[in-house]
Amino acid sequence: MTDRAGERTPDTGHAFQGGTGMSALEAAAALGLSERTIRRAIAHGYLNAVKRGGVYRIAPDDLARYDTWRNVSGSLAPRHRPHPQPPILLSGRARTRPFNVPRPLTPLLGRERELEELRARLLDEDVQLVTLTGPGGVGKTRLAIEAATTLRDAFDDGVWFIDLLPLTDPARVASAIARALGIRDTAGRSLIGRLSAFLARREALLILDNFERVADAAPLLVTLLGACPRLKVLVTSRVSLHVSGERQFPVSPLECPDASASLTLAEAASSGAVRLFVTRAEAAWPEFELTEANMAAVAAICQRLDGLPLAIELAAARAKHLNPPAMLTRLNRRLELLTGGMRDQPARMQSMRDAVAWSYDLLTPGEQRLFRRLSVFVNGFTLGAAVAVGDEDEPGAGNQRQLLDGDPAFAPPGSPSSVLDGVISLIDKSLVEHAREPVGEPRFTMLETLREYGLERLEASGERDVTQRRHTAWCLALVESVEAERVGLAPPAGGDRLGPDRDNVRFALQWLRDRGEASTGLRLASALWPLWLERGEVSEGRAMLAAFLALPGASSGEPARARALCVTGALAQALGDHDQAAELSREALIAFQHLGDVRGEAFALNTLGLDAMIQGDNASADAFLRDSLDRFRSVADPRAGAWALRHLSSVAFRAGDVTRAVALAEEGLAIARLAGRHLDVARLLLNLAHAATLRSDLERAEALGKEALDLFQIDGDRWGVADALQRLGQVVFEQGELARAAALLDASHSLFQEIGDPEGLVSVVVLLGWLHRAQGSPATAEDLIAEGLAIARRQGNPSRIASALLGHGALALDRGDRAAAGAAWKESLRLALA
């Protein structure tokens, strides 16, 4: 609350002499009234006040006159008495306000912000109906009780709590309210009329708990509120009421700390979710204590339980028998663990499964079907994805369609509008929610606790297999459409379309792998190569492809197998595994030749050329890449041709032909810009930045590097960002800005480590070594260059070894060890000339 009066409340203009007076808030506290009542009295002229700096000031004598007048009259004075004459002062005690709200036996934790917002909402003169919405177990009732308890003095005529849990008939809601208010149901005036007459002039608050099963009674509330302008109603419900005047107040799960290595004990202990867990765990087992050793597990438990208070309480009750790490390992099947609630709670709140089942049972059969089908999505879905799995056909023996054997872009015939209506209904019923930070197309998500229940119901319905096939078909269509954009076979749609659904794709891959469906699995995993490479998840991609290639049916699907061999070879090359890269790429080349797939041949040759270049065989690299370029041109694939030109440019750099390298890069850049391929443009810009650096045109090199970095960041290409940071770091280093160069190179080093790219690591580590040498830290420089040399030798990359040996020699010379310096430089020269 605030003691600043609203703009609707005018200054009475009746000043007082001397002193500062009391604020509206202080005056309300002195009389045991609500601030809203004081403000209304000022607005209607019943209480004299002046406004200073936006805050009302009330003279003690004026407040005494108002209090006496109020006690004598028992009601507000007539509207046309702006300054009522003060009657004789009489002593009297304020009458007792009705207050039948349950007294909680435990404190409310982690809801400070929501409580303050709800209090403000209930004190707003323009608001009469507030609905607390949210899933079962989120704490709606507890928040409502706390708000009513802290505002008991704000409602002069009482606060009543009415539990509607026993009701299933909306027609009985009026009777339940009347019974709580002590109004007898007699003949004569209608019950609604008697309720309206009783509450018409009262400043009261009704709390209607568990409204979801009698939601059809919502119009009754509108009628009642229309007849009672000073009445307020606070509803708790798992579904929205959708009536005039309703102000929805969604109650979200508790915020949970990030269970990362950087989490501190103080951060964990300040989290509402962790505080709730600890409090309930201590109640179950007094010896429980939050410590450095268990805080990460407790934070992870709260995260896995979606921050749902009921789920956290049920888990914490197990603290006597399970320590947090042991509890965490059992949360893969959380609904089995989250049982054994307090006996004084309703049966539906004694286990998490019962709490979710209560909401599920309120759905129509069509909504239940959509809810359980949407549970196959991991970490959210778009409307298009929901349509793909949620069509209204009943899966059965007659329509177990082989979705993955035909068109990969198969979309079931569900109506987008009907599915959207269904999703909106599930949002209104607190079973689905909007993603908190939607990117691009709006996304929806489901709490993991609800999703687990949905999967249980999906399995029990017999729909799991066909729904999972629809989900996998949708993932395949998405991934192949993004791949087509990446290789120039389709116009780019813009944005990161794969990133938000990476967990959905992983789920589909695992399902295919578990079922042994090698051909489709190879097809899906192979099409993911842009994600594997651009997000630095190369090891995961190679492992997944290897697993599918090892399945019994992998050898039968020749086109899918050939592509998988080619992609796996490219991933092996990115990881520095030259033997596997060459072996798989040659095997893929033969398979593509057998199939007559010229584009496939070009890709295999591209990998062979890159691998030869990295191993220092520039002649073979040039030959492979020229053959690749010829094939890309023969199938009119200019985008892929730009790749080959970029790689040929890199070979020319390594051969020392800077002029040819620049010409090839500029040719590729023109193609990439024309095609609108931002990532290709960025990589070619780095080639040209490298040429500018070699020519000592550092200003141009920096400008080109910055443009490339911006493009990589826009597209979310982590490898490209790391490479651009390294190139910019080198340019800035050569400009003599050591501190700025250190920041750029450190950022590049961290990214390359996360990605696991040994080639990139060698370059940035050696550059950091040179930087520390320039900063006068020879020991650190020695360690870094030794690390880079070791990585380069493990990878067998002659050019990287030569670069590290140059630094090694320089450091040896700094120490005065001319022999060691000479040996390092001779080996470096030999490798460079090989």
Coordinates of C-alpha atoms in Angstrom, one line a residue, residues 184-724:
R184 CA -31.3 -18.1 5.8
D185 CA -32.9 -19.5 2.7
T186 CA -36.6 -18.7 3.2
A187 CA -39.6 -18.1 1.1
G188 CA -40.2 -14.6 -0.5
R189 CA -37.3 -12.8 -2.1
S190 CA -34.9 -14.8 -4.2
L191 CA -31.7 -16.0 -2.6
I192 CA -29.7 -13.7 -5.0
G193 CA -31.9 -10.8 -4.0
R194 CA -31.3 -11.5 -0.2
L195 CA -27.5 -11.8 -0.9
S196 CA -27.6 -8.5 -2.8
A197 CA -29.6 -6.7 -0.1
F198 CA -27.3 -8.0 2.7
L199 CA -24.1 -6.9 0.8
A200 CA -25.3 -3.9 -1.0
R201 CA -23.9 -1.3 1.4
R202 CA -21.2 -3.4 3.0
E203 CA -17.5 -3.0 2.4
A204 CA -16.7 -6.7 2.4
L205 CA -14.5 -9.4 0.8
L206 CA -15.6 -12.8 -0.2
I207 CA -13.0 -15.5 -1.0
L208 CA -14.4 -18.3 -3.1
D209 CA -12.0 -21.2 -3.1
N210 CA -11.8 -24.1 -5.6
F211 CA -14.2 -22.5 -8.2
E212 CA -13.1 -24.7 -11.1
R213 CA -15.8 -27.4 -10.8
V214 CA -18.6 -24.8 -10.5
A215 CA -17.2 -22.3 -13.1
D216 CA -20.6 -22.1 -14.8
A217 CA -21.8 -20.1 -11.7
A218 CA -19.5 -17.2 -12.7
P219 CA -22.4 -15.0 -14.0
L220 CA -23.9 -15.1 -10.5
L221 CA -20.8 -13.2 -9.3
V222 CA -21.3 -10.5 -12.0
T223 CA -24.9 -10.1 -10.9
L224 CA -23.9 -9.9 -7.2
L225 CA -21.1 -7.4 -7.8
G226 CA -23.3 -5.2 -10.0
A227 CA -25.7 -4.8 -7.1
C228 CA -23.0 -4.4 -4.4
P229 CA -20.5 -1.6 -5.4
R230 CA -18.4 -1.9 -2.3
L231 CA -18.1 -5.7 -2.4
K232 CA -15.0 -7.5 -3.7
V233 CA -14.7 -11.2 -4.6
L234 CA -11.4 -13.1 -4.7
V235 CA -11.7 -16.4 -6.5
T236 CA -9.2 -19.3 -6.7
S237 CA -9.6 -21.5 -9.7
R238 CA -7.7 -23.7 -12.1
V239 CA -9.8 -22.2 -14.9
S240 CA -10.5 -18.7 -15.9
L241 CA -14.0 -17.4 -15.3
H242 CA -14.3 -15.3 -18.6
V243 CA -16.9 -12.9 -17.2
S244 CA -17.1 -9.1 -17.3
G245 CA -14.9 -7.3 -14.8
E246 CA -12.7 -10.2 -14.1
R247 CA -9.1 -9.4 -13.4
Q248 CA -7.0 -12.5 -13.8
F249 CA -4.0 -13.0 -11.5
P250 CA -2.0 -16.0 -12.7
V251 CA 0.0 -17.6 -9.9
S252 CA 3.3 -18.9 -11.2
P253 CA 5.5 -21.5 -9.7
L254 CA 8.2 -20.4 -7.3
E255 CA 11.4 -19.1 -8.8
C256 CA 14.2 -21.6 -8.5
P257 CA 17.9 -20.9 -8.4
D258 CA 20.2 -22.1 -11.2
A259 CA 21.8 -25.3 -9.9
S260 CA 25.1 -24.4 -11.5
A261 CA 28.7 -24.6 -10.2
S262 CA 28.6 -20.9 -9.5
L263 CA 25.6 -21.2 -7.1
T264 CA 26.5 -19.9 -3.6
L265 CA 24.9 -21.0 -0.3
A266 CA 23.5 -17.5 0.2
E267 CA 21.9 -17.4 -3.2
A268 CA 20.3 -20.9 -2.7
A269 CA 19.1 -19.9 0.8
S270 CA 17.4 -16.7 -0.5
S271 CA 15.3 -18.6 -3.1
G272 CA 11.7 -19.0 -2.2
A273 CA 11.6 -22.6 -3.6
V274 CA 14.6 -23.6 -1.6
R275 CA 13.4 -21.9 1.6
L276 CA 10.1 -23.9 1.2
F277 CA 12.0 -27.1 0.7
V278 CA 14.2 -26.5 3.7
T279 CA 11.4 -25.5 6.0
R280 CA 9.3 -28.6 5.1
A281 CA 12.4 -30.9 5.3
E282 CA 13.3 -29.6 8.7
A283 CA 9.7 -30.3 9.8
A284 CA 10.0 -33.9 8.6
W285 CA 13.5 -34.3 10.0
P286 CA 14.8 -31.7 12.4
E287 CA 18.4 -32.6 11.7
F288 CA 18.1 -31.5 8.0
E289 CA 20.2 -28.5 7.1
L290 CA 21.0 -26.7 3.8
T291 CA 24.8 -26.9 3.3
E292 CA 27.4 -26.3 0.6
A293 CA 27.4 -30.1 0.0
N294 CA 23.6 -30.5 -0.7
M295 CA 22.5 -27.0 -1.9
A296 CA 23.1 -27.9 -5.6
A297 CA 21.0 -31.0 -5.3
V298 CA 18.2 -29.1 -3.5
A299 CA 18.2 -26.4 -6.2
A300 CA 18.1 -29.1 -8.9
I301 CA 15.1 -30.8 -7.1
C302 CA 13.2 -27.5 -7.0
Q303 CA 13.9 -27.0 -10.8
R304 CA 12.9 -30.5 -11.7
L305 CA 9.7 -30.0 -9.8
D306 CA 8.9 -26.9 -11.8
G307 CA 8.9 -24.8 -8.6
L308 CA 5.4 -26.1 -7.7
P309 CA 5.0 -25.6 -3.9
L310 CA 2.9 -28.8 -3.5
A311 CA 5.5 -30.9 -5.3
I312 CA 8.3 -29.3 -3.3
E313 CA 6.5 -30.0 0.0
L314 CA 5.8 -33.6 -1.0
A315 CA 9.5 -34.1 -1.9
A316 CA 10.8 -32.4 1.2
A317 CA 8.6 -34.7 3.4
R318 CA 10.9 -37.6 2.2
A319 CA 14.0 -35.9 3.7
K320 CA 13.9 -38.2 6.7
H321 CA 14.6 -41.2 4.4
L322 CA 16.3 -39.7 1.3
N323 CA 19.1 -37.2 1.2
P324 CA 18.8 -34.6 -1.6
P325 CA 21.2 -36.4 -4.1
A326 CA 19.3 -39.6 -3.6
M327 CA 16.0 -37.8 -4.0
L328 CA 17.2 -36.2 -7.2
T329 CA 18.0 -39.5 -8.9
R330 CA 14.4 -40.7 -8.3
L331 CA 12.8 -37.7 -10.0
N332 CA 12.8 -39.4 -13.4
R333 CA 9.5 -40.8 -12.2
R334 CA 8.4 -38.0 -10.0
L335 CA 4.8 -38.8 -9.7
E336 CA 5.7 -42.0 -7.9
L337 CA 7.9 -40.1 -5.4
L338 CA 5.5 -37.2 -4.7
T339 CA 3.0 -38.9 -2.4
G340 CA 2.3 -38.9 1.3
G341 CA 0.9 -35.4 1.8
M342 CA -0.5 -34.1 5.1
R343 CA -3.7 -35.9 6.3
D344 CA -5.5 -32.7 7.0
Q345 CA -5.3 -31.8 3.3
P346 CA -7.9 -32.8 0.7
A347 CA -7.2 -36.2 -0.9
R348 CA -6.5 -34.5 -4.2
M349 CA -3.6 -32.6 -2.5
Q350 CA -2.0 -35.6 -0.9
S351 CA -0.1 -36.7 -4.0
M352 CA 1.0 -34.8 -7.1
R353 CA -0.7 -37.4 -9.4
D354 CA -4.0 -36.8 -7.7
A355 CA -3.6 -33.0 -7.9
V356 CA -3.0 -33.2 -11.7
A357 CA -5.7 -35.8 -12.2
W358 CA -8.2 -33.4 -10.6
S359 CA -7.5 -30.9 -13.4
Y360 CA -7.4 -33.6 -16.1
D361 CA -10.9 -34.8 -15.1
L362 CA -12.3 -31.3 -15.5
L363 CA -11.4 -31.4 -19.3
T364 CA -13.8 -32.5 -22.0
P365 CA -12.8 -35.7 -23.9
G366 CA -11.4 -33.7 -26.8
E367 CA -9.3 -31.5 -24.4
Q368 CA -8.1 -34.6 -22.6
R369 CA -7.0 -36.1 -25.9
L370 CA -5.2 -32.9 -27.0
F371 CA -3.5 -32.6 -23.6
R372 CA -2.1 -36.1 -23.6
R373 CA -0.9 -35.8 -27.2
L374 CA 0.9 -32.5 -26.5
S375 CA 2.8 -34.2 -23.7
V376 CA 5.1 -35.7 -26.3
F377 CA 6.7 -32.3 -26.8
V378 CA 9.9 -31.5 -24.8
N379 CA 10.4 -27.9 -23.7
G380 CA 7.6 -26.5 -25.7
F381 CA 5.9 -26.4 -29.1
T382 CA 4.5 -24.1 -31.7
L383 CA 0.9 -24.1 -33.0
G384 CA 2.1 -25.8 -36.2
A385 CA 3.7 -28.5 -34.1
A386 CA 0.5 -28.9 -32.0
V387 CA -1.6 -29.3 -35.2
A388 CA 0.9 -32.0 -36.4
V389 CA 0.3 -34.3 -33.4
G390 CA -3.1 -33.1 -32.2
D391 CA -5.6 -33.8 -34.9
E392 CA -8.9 -35.1 -33.7
D393 CA -8.8 -38.5 -35.4
E394 CA -9.0 -41.3 -32.9
P395 CA -6.0 -43.5 -33.4
G396 CA -7.0 -47.1 -33.8
A397 CA -6.5 -50.2 -35.8
G398 CA -7.9 -48.6 -38.9
N399 CA -5.7 -45.5 -39.0
Q400 CA -2.3 -46.6 -37.6
R401 CA -0.7 -44.8 -40.6
Q402 CA 2.9 -45.3 -41.4
L403 CA 3.6 -41.6 -41.1
L404 CA 7.4 -41.8 -41.7
D405 CA 7.3 -44.1 -44.8
G406 CA 5.8 -41.4 -47.1
D407 CA 6.1 -37.7 -47.4
P408 CA 8.4 -36.4 -44.7
A409 CA 6.4 -33.2 -44.5
F410 CA 3.3 -35.2 -43.7
A411 CA 0.9 -33.1 -41.7
P412 CA -2.2 -34.7 -40.1
P413 CA -5.6 -33.3 -41.2
G414 CA -6.2 -31.6 -37.9
S415 CA -7.8 -28.1 -38.2
P416 CA -5.4 -25.4 -37.0
S417 CA -8.3 -23.3 -35.7
S418 CA -9.7 -26.2 -33.6
V419 CA -6.3 -27.1 -32.2
L420 CA -5.7 -23.4 -31.4
D421 CA -9.0 -23.3 -29.6
G422 CA -8.0 -26.4 -27.7
V423 CA -4.6 -25.0 -26.7
I424 CA -6.2 -21.8 -25.6
S425 CA -8.7 -23.8 -23.5
L426 CA -5.8 -25.7 -21.9
I427 CA -4.1 -22.4 -21.1
D428 CA -7.2 -21.1 -19.5
K429 CA -7.3 -24.3 -17.4
S430 CA -3.7 -23.9 -16.3
L431 CA -2.4 -27.1 -18.0
V432 CA -0.5 -25.3 -20.8
E433 CA 1.2 -21.9 -20.6
H434 CA 2.8 -19.4 -23.0
A435 CA 6.5 -19.7 -23.1
R436 CA 8.0 -16.9 -21.0
E437 CA 10.4 -15.7 -23.7
P438 CA 8.9 -16.7 -27.1
V439 CA 11.2 -16.2 -30.1
G440 CA 9.7 -15.7 -33.5
E441 CA 6.5 -17.8 -33.7
P442 CA 4.7 -18.0 -30.4
R443 CA 5.5 -21.1 -28.3
F444 CA 3.6 -22.9 -25.6
T445 CA 4.9 -25.1 -22.9
M446 CA 3.8 -27.6 -20.2
L447 CA 5.2 -28.0 -16.7
E448 CA 7.3 -31.3 -16.6
T449 CA 5.1 -32.6 -13.7
L450 CA 2.0 -32.1 -15.9
R451 CA 3.8 -33.6 -18.9
E452 CA 4.7 -36.7 -17.0
Y453 CA 1.1 -37.3 -16.1
G454 CA 0.1 -36.6 -19.7
L455 CA 2.5 -39.3 -21.0
E456 CA 1.1 -41.7 -18.5
R457 CA -2.4 -41.1 -19.8
L458 CA -1.1 -41.2 -23.4
E459 CA 0.4 -44.7 -22.8
A460 CA -2.8 -45.9 -21.1
S461 CA -5.0 -44.6 -24.0
G462 CA -3.1 -46.8 -26.5
E463 CA -2.2 -43.6 -28.5
R464 CA 1.5 -43.4 -27.6
D465 CA 2.9 -45.0 -30.8
V466 CA 0.9 -43.1 -33.4
T467 CA 1.4 -39.8 -31.5
Q468 CA 5.1 -40.4 -31.2
R469 CA 5.2 -41.1 -35.0
R470 CA 3.4 -37.9 -35.7
H471 CA 5.9 -36.0 -33.5
T472 CA 8.9 -37.6 -35.2
A473 CA 7.4 -36.9 -38.6
W474 CA 7.0 -33.2 -37.7
C475 CA 10.6 -33.1 -36.4
L476 CA 11.9 -34.7 -39.6
A477 CA 10.0 -32.1 -41.7
L478 CA 11.3 -29.3 -39.6
V479 CA 15.0 -30.4 -39.7
E480 CA 15.0 -31.2 -43.5
S481 CA 13.4 -27.8 -44.3
V482 CA 16.2 -26.0 -42.3
E483 CA 18.8 -28.1 -44.0
A484 CA 17.4 -27.2 -47.4
E485 CA 17.7 -23.5 -46.4
R486 CA 21.3 -24.0 -45.2
V487 CA 22.4 -25.7 -48.5
G488 CA 20.6 -23.2 -50.7
L489 CA 17.8 -25.5 -51.9
A490 CA 15.1 -23.3 -50.3
P491 CA 15.0 -19.6 -49.4
P492 CA 16.0 -18.8 -45.8
A493 CA 13.0 -18.4 -43.5
G494 CA 15.1 -16.4 -41.0
G495 CA 15.5 -16.8 -37.3
D496 CA 16.7 -19.8 -35.4
R497 CA 14.1 -22.5 -36.3
L498 CA 16.0 -25.5 -35.0
G499 CA 17.3 -24.1 -31.7
P500 CA 14.0 -23.9 -29.7
D501 CA 13.1 -27.5 -30.7
R502 CA 16.5 -29.2 -30.3
D503 CA 15.1 -31.2 -27.3
N504 CA 12.1 -32.3 -29.4
V505 CA 14.5 -33.5 -32.1
R506 CA 16.7 -35.3 -29.5
F507 CA 13.6 -37.0 -28.1
A508 CA 12.6 -38.1 -31.6
L509 CA 16.1 -39.5 -32.3
Q510 CA 16.1 -41.4 -29.1
W511 CA 12.7 -42.9 -29.8
L512 CA 13.8 -44.0 -33.3
R513 CA 17.0 -45.5 -31.8
D514 CA 15.1 -47.4 -29.1
R515 CA 12.9 -48.9 -31.8
G516 CA 15.8 -49.7 -34.1
E517 CA 14.5 -47.7 -37.0
A518 CA 17.9 -47.1 -38.6
S519 CA 16.9 -45.6 -42.0
T520 CA 14.7 -42.9 -40.6
G521 CA 17.1 -42.3 -37.7
L522 CA 20.0 -41.8 -40.2
R523 CA 17.9 -39.5 -42.3
L524 CA 17.0 -37.3 -39.3
A525 CA 20.5 -37.3 -37.8
S526 CA 22.2 -36.5 -41.1
A527 CA 19.9 -33.6 -41.8
L528 CA 20.9 -32.1 -38.4
W529 CA 24.5 -31.4 -39.5
P530 CA 23.9 -27.6 -39.5
L531 CA 22.9 -27.8 -35.9
W532 CA 25.8 -30.1 -34.9
L533 CA 28.3 -27.8 -36.5
E534 CA 27.0 -24.3 -35.9
R535 CA 26.1 -25.0 -32.2
G536 CA 29.4 -26.8 -31.4
E537 CA 27.7 -30.1 -30.7
V538 CA 29.9 -32.1 -33.1
S539 CA 30.7 -34.9 -30.7
E540 CA 27.0 -35.5 -29.9
G541 CA 26.2 -35.6 -33.6
R542 CA 29.0 -38.0 -34.5
A543 CA 28.0 -40.3 -31.6
M544 CA 24.4 -40.3 -32.6
L545 CA 25.2 -41.1 -36.3
A546 CA 27.6 -43.8 -35.2
A547 CA 24.8 -45.4 -33.1
F548 CA 22.4 -45.5 -36.0
L549 CA 25.1 -46.8 -38.4
A550 CA 25.6 -49.7 -36.0
L551 CA 22.0 -50.7 -36.1
P552 CA 21.1 -53.9 -38.0
G553 CA 19.0 -52.2 -40.6
A554 CA 21.5 -49.4 -41.4
S555 CA 23.1 -51.2 -44.4
S556 CA 19.8 -51.6 -46.2
G557 CA 18.9 -47.9 -46.7
E558 CA 21.6 -47.0 -49.2
P559 CA 20.8 -43.3 -49.8
A560 CA 20.4 -42.6 -46.1
R561 CA 23.5 -44.5 -45.3
A562 CA 25.6 -42.7 -47.9
R563 CA 24.5 -39.3 -46.5
A564 CA 25.2 -40.5 -42.9
L565 CA 28.7 -41.6 -43.9
C566 CA 29.4 -38.2 -45.5
V567 CA 28.1 -36.2 -42.6
T568 CA 29.9 -38.4 -40.0
G569 CA 33.1 -37.9 -42.0
A570 CA 32.6 -34.1 -41.9
L571 CA 32.0 -34.2 -38.2
A572 CA 35.1 -36.3 -37.6
Q573 CA 37.1 -33.8 -39.7
A574 CA 35.8 -31.0 -37.5
L575 CA 37.0 -32.9 -34.4
G576 CA 40.4 -33.5 -35.9
D577 CA 40.0 -37.2 -36.4
H578 CA 41.6 -37.3 -39.8
D579 CA 41.8 -41.0 -40.3
Q580 CA 38.0 -41.5 -39.8
A581 CA 37.2 -38.3 -41.8
A582 CA 39.2 -39.6 -44.8
E583 CA 37.9 -43.2 -44.5
L584 CA 34.2 -42.3 -44.2
S585 CA 34.4 -39.6 -46.8
R586 CA 35.9 -42.0 -49.4
E587 CA 33.3 -44.6 -48.5
A588 CA 30.6 -42.0 -49.0
L589 CA 32.1 -40.9 -52.3
I590 CA 31.9 -44.4 -53.7
A591 CA 28.3 -44.8 -52.4
F592 CA 27.2 -41.5 -54.0
Q593 CA 28.9 -42.5 -57.3
H594 CA 27.0 -45.8 -57.2
L595 CA 23.8 -43.9 -56.6
G596 CA 24.5 -41.2 -59.3
D597 CA 24.2 -38.5 -56.6
V598 CA 26.5 -35.7 -57.9
R599 CA 25.7 -33.3 -55.1
G600 CA 26.6 -36.0 -52.6
E601 CA 29.9 -36.6 -54.4
A602 CA 30.7 -32.9 -54.1
F603 CA 30.1 -32.9 -50.4
A604 CA 32.3 -35.9 -49.9
L605 CA 35.1 -34.3 -52.0
N606 CA 34.7 -31.1 -50.0
T607 CA 35.5 -33.0 -46.7
L608 CA 38.4 -34.8 -48.3
G609 CA 39.8 -31.4 -49.5
L610 CA 39.4 -29.8 -46.1
D611 CA 41.1 -32.8 -44.4
A612 CA 44.0 -32.8 -46.8
M613 CA 44.4 -29.0 -46.3
I614 CA 44.5 -29.3 -42.5
Q615 CA 47.1 -32.1 -42.7
G616 CA 49.3 -29.8 -44.9
D617 CA 48.8 -31.6 -48.2
N618 CA 47.9 -28.4 -50.2
A619 CA 48.2 -30.1 -53.6
S620 CA 45.7 -32.8 -52.8
A621 CA 43.4 -30.3 -51.0
D622 CA 43.4 -28.1 -54.1
A623 CA 42.5 -31.1 -56.4
F624 CA 39.7 -32.4 -54.2
L625 CA 38.2 -28.9 -53.7
R626 CA 38.3 -28.1 -57.5
D627 CA 36.5 -31.4 -58.2
S628 CA 34.0 -30.5 -55.5
L629 CA 33.5 -27.0 -57.1
D630 CA 33.0 -28.5 -60.5
R631 CA 30.3 -30.9 -59.3
F632 CA 28.5 -28.1 -57.3
R633 CA 28.4 -26.0 -60.5
S634 CA 27.2 -28.9 -62.6
V635 CA 24.1 -29.2 -60.3
A636 CA 23.6 -25.4 -60.2
D637 CA 24.3 -25.2 -56.5
P638 CA 25.9 -21.7 -56.2
R639 CA 25.7 -21.7 -52.4
A640 CA 27.7 -24.8 -52.0
G641 CA 30.0 -23.6 -54.7
A642 CA 30.8 -20.6 -52.4
W643 CA 31.9 -23.1 -49.8
A644 CA 34.3 -24.7 -52.2
L645 CA 35.6 -21.3 -53.2
R646 CA 36.2 -20.3 -49.6
H647 CA 38.1 -23.5 -48.9
L648 CA 40.1 -23.1 -52.0
S649 CA 40.9 -19.6 -50.8
S650 CA 42.2 -21.1 -47.5
V651 CA 44.4 -23.5 -49.4
A652 CA 45.9 -20.6 -51.4
F653 CA 46.6 -18.8 -48.1
R654 CA 48.4 -21.8 -46.8
A655 CA 50.4 -22.1 -50.0
G656 CA 51.4 -18.5 -49.6
D657 CA 49.5 -17.2 -52.7
V658 CA 47.7 -14.3 -51.1
T659 CA 46.6 -12.7 -54.4
R660 CA 44.9 -15.9 -55.5
A661 CA 43.4 -16.4 -52.0
V662 CA 41.8 -13.0 -52.2
A663 CA 40.4 -13.5 -55.7
L664 CA 38.8 -16.8 -54.7
A665 CA 37.3 -15.3 -51.5
E666 CA 35.9 -12.3 -53.4
E667 CA 34.3 -14.6 -56.0
G668 CA 32.7 -16.6 -53.3
L669 CA 31.6 -13.5 -51.4
A670 CA 29.8 -12.2 -54.4
I671 CA 27.9 -15.5 -54.8
A672 CA 27.1 -15.6 -51.1
R673 CA 25.8 -12.0 -50.9
L674 CA 23.7 -12.5 -54.0
A675 CA 22.1 -15.7 -52.5
G676 CA 21.6 -13.9 -49.1
R677 CA 23.6 -16.6 -47.3
H678 CA 24.8 -14.7 -44.2
L679 CA 27.0 -17.4 -42.7
D680 CA 28.8 -17.9 -45.9
V681 CA 29.3 -14.2 -46.2
A682 CA 30.7 -14.1 -42.7
R683 CA 33.2 -16.9 -43.3
L684 CA 34.4 -15.3 -46.5
L685 CA 34.8 -12.0 -44.8
L686 CA 37.1 -13.7 -42.3
N687 CA 39.2 -14.9 -45.2
L688 CA 39.5 -11.4 -46.5
A689 CA 40.2 -10.1 -43.0
H690 CA 43.1 -12.5 -42.8
A691 CA 44.4 -11.3 -46.2
A692 CA 44.2 -7.7 -44.9
T693 CA 46.1 -8.6 -41.8
L694 CA 48.9 -10.2 -43.9
R695 CA 49.1 -7.0 -45.9
S696 CA 49.2 -4.9 -42.7
D697 CA 45.9 -3.2 -43.5
L698 CA 44.8 -3.6 -39.9
E699 CA 42.0 -1.0 -40.1
R700 CA 40.3 -2.9 -43.0
A701 CA 41.0 -6.3 -41.2
E702 CA 39.2 -5.1 -38.1
A703 CA 36.2 -3.7 -40.1
L704 CA 35.8 -7.0 -41.9
G705 CA 36.2 -9.0 -38.7
K706 CA 33.5 -7.0 -36.9
E707 CA 31.1 -7.4 -39.8
A708 CA 31.6 -11.1 -39.8
L709 CA 31.2 -11.3 -36.0
D710 CA 27.8 -9.5 -36.2
L711 CA 26.6 -11.9 -38.8
F712 CA 27.7 -14.9 -36.7
Q713 CA 26.0 -13.6 -33.6
I714 CA 22.7 -12.9 -35.4
D715 CA 22.6 -16.5 -36.7
G716 CA 23.7 -18.0 -33.4
D717 CA 26.8 -19.7 -34.9
R718 CA 29.0 -20.3 -31.9
W719 CA 31.9 -21.7 -33.9
G720 CA 31.8 -18.7 -36.2
V721 CA 31.7 -16.3 -33.2
A722 CA 34.7 -18.0 -31.7
D723 CA 36.6 -17.8 -34.9
A724 CA 35.7 -14.2 -35.5

